[in-house]
Amino acid sequence: MKIIGYQTYIVPPRWGFLKIVTDEGIVGWGEPCLEGRTHTVHACIDELMEYLLGKDPRDIEDHWNVLYRSSFYRGGPIMMSALAGIDQALWDIKGKDLGVPVYQLLGGKCRDRVRMYSWIGGDRPDDVARMAKERRDAGFTAIKMNGTEELHFIDDYSKVDAVLERVQAIRDAVGKDFGIGIDFHGRVHKAMAKILLKELAVFNPMFVEEPVLAEHFEVIHEIARYGAIPIATGERMFSRWEFKHLLQRGGIDILQPDVSHCGGISELRKIATMAEAYDVAIAPHCPLGPIALSASLQIDSVCLNAVIQEQSIGIHYNQDNDVLDYMTNKEVFEFKEGYCELLKGDGLGINIDESFMQEQNSKDVRWRNPIWRNKDGSFAEW
């Protein structure tokens, strides 16, 4: 079997896709994207695919090492997101060729279903109690929300009070055993993170995510002392070598690598295994499309330390199209009692609606991060 071609797509709301074609008619799908920089990622895809054309797609480990290690400059969000999409597509091809789900090629399942959570709120969260109750009534047992609006290095306590009021409202609406993930989104600096963790502990959150930006991970151990809350991070880290240093420093309870940014299924599997050796859980980051979600679920299926999976159906970013719009077998993502059954189909287990993909690819999609500023006019982290 040889790779004979490929095609990339950039589609609403903010996703990028890749189709790799073989001479035996088997195609594999990946999701190489980087929110706000997907055009750049696809330029990298073109460079990497120069090597892969004519190669056997089944030699995944060798291809990963060549594409990563043959460049003098390695890693980073652009390179690893491009490599991630290629890696996903190669696993999809191999599973289809052998007639099994990808998780069977990774050692076989260690569970029957995966717990899921749903997003509520928005960038500046509002009416979260009502939305949390709606998700509970729909069968979910956990939600995640952005915790706060923009925060300066030292900011008003009224903003802290607003966070506490929102979380209290959710806890009152859904009860004490419902999971509440609170995403600081890297908007919070160290001093304010200490205050928030201390004040939020009374609500027993499921976790606090990205209490500070990834470039400040050396202070996470310090911040963790201020509240008995599991700390999660990792969506802006891109290789096992970055995660190695994070795990060695301690203070982290849940890693959140993104299968479309961290080098794909191959790399996420290795990160998860390394985390298990440190008694750390994983909860893969995935506010993306159907291929990233299915790839994440393949990892969740085989990793004992996978505790919950993010998914973006109905998230506030999906204004034009949603996850299921790009699939023909939408039923595989019908969650029951807050869980997703393992994907039984060959490869990644989803069928892409190619005609819809082509139609949406004709649109000019240029999603960009919002630009926020503090009251004094200085830049604020989004």
Short mmCIF file of C-alpha atoms in Angstrom, two decimals, residues 41-342:
data_model
loop_
_atom_site.label_atom_id
_atom_site.label_comp_id
_atom_site.label_asym_id
_atom_site.label_seq_id
_atom_site.Cartn_x
_atom_site.Cartn_y
_atom_site.Cartn_z
CA VAL A 41 -0.54 24.52 9.89
CA HIS A 42 -1.70 23.46 6.43
CA ALA A 43 1.36 25.07 4.85
CA CYS A 44 3.38 22.79 7.14
CA ILE A 45 1.24 19.82 6.01
CA ASP A 46 2.32 20.50 2.42
CA GLU A 47 5.98 20.37 3.45
CA LEU A 48 5.61 17.18 5.49
CA MET A 49 3.59 15.37 2.84
CA GLU A 50 6.48 15.75 0.37
CA TYR A 51 8.18 12.97 2.34
CA LEU A 52 5.12 10.75 2.74
CA LEU A 53 3.99 10.55 -0.88
CA GLY A 54 4.89 7.09 -2.17
CA LYS A 55 5.44 5.67 1.32
CA ASP A 56 3.56 2.81 3.01
CA PRO A 57 1.10 4.52 5.41
CA ARG A 58 1.20 1.63 7.85
CA ASP A 59 4.73 2.39 9.09
CA ILE A 60 3.36 4.96 11.52
CA GLU A 61 6.11 4.96 14.14
CA ASP A 62 8.86 5.39 11.57
CA HIS A 63 6.98 8.15 9.76
CA TRP A 64 6.37 10.01 13.03
CA ASN A 65 10.05 9.90 13.94
CA VAL A 66 11.23 10.98 10.50
CA LEU A 67 8.77 13.89 10.29
CA TYR A 68 9.63 15.06 13.82
CA ARG A 69 13.36 14.35 14.04
CA SER A 70 14.50 15.14 10.49
CA SER A 71 13.88 18.84 11.10
CA PHE A 72 16.69 20.72 12.82
CA TYR A 73 14.00 22.85 14.54
CA ARG A 74 11.50 20.65 16.35
CA GLY A 75 8.20 20.90 18.16
CA GLY A 76 5.99 23.91 18.67
CA PRO A 77 2.29 24.38 17.98
CA ILE A 78 2.46 24.63 14.16
CA MET A 79 4.72 21.63 13.54
CA MET A 80 3.06 19.40 16.12
CA SER A 81 -0.47 20.24 14.95
CA ALA A 82 0.47 19.36 11.37
CA LEU A 83 2.12 16.14 12.53
CA ALA A 84 -0.94 15.38 14.67
CA GLY A 85 -3.33 15.47 11.72
CA ILE A 86 -1.08 13.26 9.61
CA ASP A 87 -0.66 10.78 12.46
CA GLN A 88 -4.44 10.56 13.00
CA ALA A 89 -5.00 9.90 9.30
CA LEU A 90 -2.35 7.15 9.22
CA TRP A 91 -3.94 5.39 12.19
CA ASP A 92 -7.33 5.70 10.46
CA ILE A 93 -5.90 4.01 7.35
CA LYS A 94 -4.26 1.21 9.33
CA GLY A 95 -7.43 0.46 11.29
CA LYS A 96 -9.51 0.39 8.10
CA ASP A 97 -6.95 -1.83 6.38
CA LEU A 98 -7.07 -4.36 9.22
CA GLY A 99 -10.80 -3.99 9.85
CA VAL A 100 -10.55 -2.93 13.51
CA PRO A 101 -10.92 0.24 15.61
CA VAL A 102 -7.68 2.08 16.31
CA TYR A 103 -7.91 1.23 20.01
CA GLN A 104 -7.48 -2.45 19.15
CA LEU A 105 -4.12 -1.58 17.61
CA LEU A 106 -3.09 0.27 20.77
CA GLY A 107 -3.46 -2.74 23.05
CA GLY A 108 -7.24 -3.13 23.24
CA LYS A 109 -9.84 -1.52 25.46
CA CYS A 110 -9.60 -1.13 29.23
CA ARG A 111 -13.19 0.18 29.59
CA ASP A 112 -16.55 -0.05 27.87
CA ARG A 113 -17.50 3.60 27.76
CA VAL A 114 -15.97 7.02 28.41
CA ARG A 115 -17.34 9.72 30.70
CA MET A 116 -17.94 13.02 28.86
CA TYR A 117 -18.46 16.61 29.90
CA SER A 118 -20.23 19.48 28.20
CA TRP A 119 -19.33 23.18 27.95
CA ILE A 120 -21.55 25.93 29.34
CA GLY A 121 -21.33 29.70 29.63
CA GLY A 122 -19.07 31.36 27.10
CA ASP A 123 -15.96 33.50 27.10
CA ARG A 124 -17.63 35.83 29.60
CA PRO A 125 -19.84 33.30 31.37
CA ASP A 126 -23.47 34.16 31.98
CA ASP A 127 -26.61 32.28 33.06
CA VAL A 128 -24.50 29.24 33.91
CA ALA A 129 -26.87 27.76 36.49
CA ARG A 130 -29.64 27.34 33.92
CA MET A 131 -27.25 25.82 31.39
CA ALA A 132 -25.75 23.43 33.94
CA LYS A 133 -29.21 22.22 34.86
CA GLU A 134 -30.02 21.70 31.17
CA ARG A 135 -26.89 19.58 30.74
CA ARG A 136 -27.74 17.55 33.84
CA ASP A 137 -31.28 16.98 32.54
CA ALA A 138 -29.76 15.85 29.21
CA GLY A 139 -27.86 13.13 31.08
CA PHE A 140 -24.44 14.69 31.62
CA THR A 141 -22.78 14.29 35.00
CA ALA A 142 -20.22 17.05 34.52
CA ILE A 143 -19.73 20.43 32.82
CA LYS A 144 -16.91 22.88 32.26
CA MET A 145 -17.06 26.66 32.18
CA ASN A 146 -14.70 29.58 31.76
CA GLY A 147 -14.24 30.78 35.32
CA THR A 148 -13.66 34.46 34.83
CA GLU A 149 -13.41 37.36 32.45
CA GLU A 150 -10.06 39.11 31.91
CA LEU A 151 -7.96 39.64 35.04
CA HIS A 152 -5.00 41.94 35.59
CA PHE A 153 -1.94 40.83 37.61
CA ILE A 154 -3.71 42.22 40.68
CA ASP A 155 -7.40 42.92 40.17
CA ASP A 156 -10.62 43.85 41.91
CA TYR A 157 -12.11 41.45 44.42
CA SER A 158 -15.49 42.09 42.82
CA LYS A 159 -14.30 39.86 39.96
CA VAL A 160 -13.45 37.15 42.47
CA ASP A 161 -16.89 37.50 44.02
CA ALA A 162 -18.49 37.16 40.58
CA VAL A 163 -16.70 33.82 40.01
CA LEU A 164 -17.80 32.52 43.41
CA GLU A 165 -21.40 33.56 42.77
CA ARG A 166 -21.48 31.71 39.45
CA VAL A 167 -20.05 28.51 40.88
CA GLN A 168 -22.36 28.70 43.89
CA ALA A 169 -25.33 29.06 41.53
CA ILE A 170 -24.27 25.97 39.61
CA ARG A 171 -23.74 23.94 42.77
CA ASP A 172 -27.17 24.97 44.03
CA ALA A 173 -28.77 24.01 40.71
CA VAL A 174 -27.18 20.59 40.17
CA GLY A 175 -26.21 19.27 43.61
CA LYS A 176 -23.00 18.30 45.35
CA ASP A 177 -22.01 15.26 43.23
CA PHE A 178 -22.18 16.94 39.82
CA GLY A 179 -18.75 17.59 38.27
CA ILE A 180 -17.77 21.24 37.76
CA GLY A 181 -14.63 21.99 35.78
CA ILE A 182 -13.50 25.62 36.06
CA ASP A 183 -11.24 26.81 33.26
CA PHE A 184 -9.02 29.77 34.15
CA HIS A 185 -7.95 29.69 30.47
CA GLY A 186 -4.56 31.22 31.27
CA ARG A 187 -6.36 34.51 31.99
CA VAL A 188 -5.32 34.49 35.63
CA HIS A 189 -1.92 35.53 36.94
CA LYS A 190 -0.23 33.86 39.92
CA ALA A 191 -1.44 36.18 42.69
CA MET A 192 -5.09 36.06 41.64
CA ALA A 193 -4.89 32.30 41.03
CA LYS A 194 -3.90 31.77 44.68
CA ILE A 195 -6.92 33.75 45.84
CA LEU A 196 -9.34 31.97 43.53
CA LEU A 197 -8.14 28.46 44.41
CA LYS A 198 -8.47 29.20 48.10
CA GLU A 199 -12.00 30.60 47.73
CA LEU A 200 -13.24 27.94 45.28
CA ALA A 201 -12.22 24.93 47.37
CA VAL A 202 -15.49 25.04 49.34
CA PHE A 203 -17.44 24.16 46.17
CA ASN A 204 -15.48 20.93 45.54
CA PRO A 205 -14.76 21.50 41.84
CA MET A 206 -13.89 18.53 39.65
CA PHE A 207 -10.76 20.46 38.62
CA VAL A 208 -9.37 23.91 37.90
CA GLU A 209 -7.87 24.14 34.43
CA GLU A 210 -4.86 26.22 33.37
CA PRO A 211 -4.60 28.17 36.64
CA VAL A 212 -1.71 30.02 34.97
CA LEU A 213 -0.27 29.96 31.46
CA ALA A 214 1.85 27.00 30.43
CA GLU A 215 5.00 29.13 30.37
CA HIS A 216 4.61 29.56 34.14
CA PHE A 217 4.21 25.88 34.99
CA GLU A 218 7.05 26.11 37.53
CA VAL A 219 4.68 27.98 39.91
CA ILE A 220 1.85 25.45 39.72
CA HIS A 221 3.22 23.51 42.70
CA GLU A 222 3.13 26.75 44.70
CA ILE A 223 -0.42 27.62 43.59
CA ALA A 224 -1.67 24.10 44.35
CA ARG A 225 -1.10 24.67 48.08
CA TYR A 226 -3.86 27.27 48.23
CA GLY A 227 -6.83 24.99 47.55
CA ALA A 228 -7.56 21.27 47.77
CA ILE A 229 -8.69 21.16 44.13
CA PRO A 230 -7.30 18.90 41.37
CA ILE A 231 -5.26 21.00 38.95
CA ALA A 232 -5.40 20.32 35.22
CA THR A 233 -3.28 21.74 32.40
CA GLY A 234 -1.57 20.82 29.15
CA GLU A 235 -3.59 22.03 26.16
CA ARG A 236 -0.77 24.45 25.25
CA MET A 237 2.00 21.90 25.55
CA PHE A 238 3.05 19.98 22.47
CA SER A 239 5.30 17.00 23.17
CA ARG A 240 6.22 14.38 25.73
CA TRP A 241 9.41 16.32 26.46
CA GLU A 242 7.46 19.36 27.67
CA PHE A 243 5.14 17.18 29.74
CA LYS A 244 8.16 15.38 31.24
CA HIS A 245 9.35 18.59 32.91
CA LEU A 246 5.84 19.40 34.13
CA LEU A 247 5.43 15.97 35.73
CA GLN A 248 8.85 16.11 37.36
CA ARG A 249 7.99 19.36 39.15
CA GLY A 250 4.72 18.00 40.57
CA GLY A 251 1.53 19.79 41.55
CA ILE A 252 -0.45 18.53 38.53
CA ASP A 253 -3.30 16.05 38.90
CA ILE A 254 -4.73 15.91 35.35
CA LEU A 255 -2.91 16.32 32.04
CA GLN A 256 -4.90 17.71 29.11
CA PRO A 257 -2.89 17.17 25.93
CA ASP A 258 -4.77 17.88 22.70
CA VAL A 259 -4.64 15.10 20.11
CA SER A 260 -4.69 17.70 17.31
CA HIS A 261 -1.87 19.78 18.77
CA CYS A 262 0.48 17.37 20.59
CA GLY A 263 1.61 15.19 17.70
CA GLY A 264 -1.45 12.97 17.35
CA ILE A 265 -2.52 9.61 18.67
CA SER A 266 1.04 8.24 18.78
CA GLU A 267 2.33 11.06 20.99
CA LEU A 268 -0.74 11.36 23.19
CA ARG A 269 -0.51 7.65 23.99
CA LYS A 270 3.08 8.11 25.16
CA ILE A 271 2.21 11.21 27.21
CA ALA A 272 -0.63 9.31 28.89
CA THR A 273 1.61 6.37 29.78
CA MET A 274 4.23 8.72 31.23
CA ALA A 275 1.54 10.47 33.28
CA GLU A 276 0.36 7.15 34.72
CA ALA A 277 3.87 6.53 36.05
CA TYR A 278 3.45 9.74 38.09
CA ASP A 279 -0.07 8.76 39.28
CA VAL A 280 -1.52 11.58 37.16
CA ALA A 281 -4.78 11.32 35.21
CA ILE A 282 -5.48 12.47 31.66
CA ALA A 283 -8.53 14.27 30.30
CA PRO A 284 -7.72 15.08 26.67
CA HIS A 285 -8.44 18.63 25.54
CA CYS A 286 -10.89 18.68 22.61
CA PRO A 287 -12.99 21.77 21.83
CA LEU A 288 -12.65 20.75 18.17
CA GLY A 289 -14.34 18.68 15.47
CA PRO A 290 -15.38 15.05 15.00
CA ILE A 291 -12.02 13.61 13.98
CA ALA A 292 -10.22 15.06 17.00
CA LEU A 293 -12.99 13.76 19.24
CA SER A 294 -12.89 10.25 17.78
CA ALA A 295 -9.08 10.21 18.01
CA SER A 296 -9.27 11.29 21.66
CA LEU A 297 -11.76 8.53 22.41
CA GLN A 298 -9.43 5.92 20.91
CA ILE A 299 -6.84 6.99 23.51
CA ASP A 300 -9.40 7.07 26.32
CA SER A 301 -10.37 3.52 25.42
CA VAL A 302 -6.91 2.13 26.18
CA CYS A 303 -5.54 4.37 28.96
CA LEU A 304 -6.46 3.40 32.52
CA ASN A 305 -5.72 6.93 33.75
CA ALA A 306 -8.19 8.59 31.34
CA VAL A 307 -10.90 10.04 33.58
CA ILE A 308 -13.15 12.22 31.41
CA GLN A 309 -13.34 13.54 27.85
CA GLU A 310 -14.04 17.06 26.61
CA GLN A 311 -16.32 17.44 23.58
CA SER A 312 -17.58 20.52 21.79
CA ILE A 313 -21.08 19.67 20.59
CA GLY A 314 -23.06 22.88 21.15
CA ILE A 315 -20.07 24.89 22.43
CA HIS A 316 -20.29 28.67 22.03
CA TYR A 317 -17.58 28.72 19.36
CA ASN A 318 -19.62 26.56 16.97
CA GLN A 319 -21.72 29.35 15.47
CA ASP A 320 -21.82 28.18 11.83
CA ASN A 321 -21.48 24.40 11.93
CA ASP A 322 -21.24 21.85 14.70
CA VAL A 323 -19.44 18.56 15.23
CA LEU A 324 -22.14 16.26 13.89
CA ASP A 325 -22.64 18.27 10.69
CA TYR A 326 -19.49 16.75 9.16
CA MET A 327 -20.47 13.13 9.88
CA THR A 328 -22.86 10.64 8.31
CA ASN A 329 -22.89 8.26 11.31
CA LYS A 330 -23.93 10.84 13.88
CA GLU A 331 -25.33 8.17 16.19
CA VAL A 332 -21.87 7.23 17.50
CA PHE A 333 -21.88 10.47 19.50
CA GLU A 334 -25.25 9.98 21.14
CA PHE A 335 -24.16 10.16 24.76
CA LYS A 336 -26.08 8.14 27.35
CA GLU A 337 -26.07 8.96 31.06
CA GLY A 338 -23.07 11.21 30.48
CA TYR A 339 -21.01 8.52 28.73
CA CYS A 340 -19.97 7.72 25.17
CA GLU A 341 -19.83 4.09 24.12
CA LEU A 342 -16.54 3.00 22.53
#
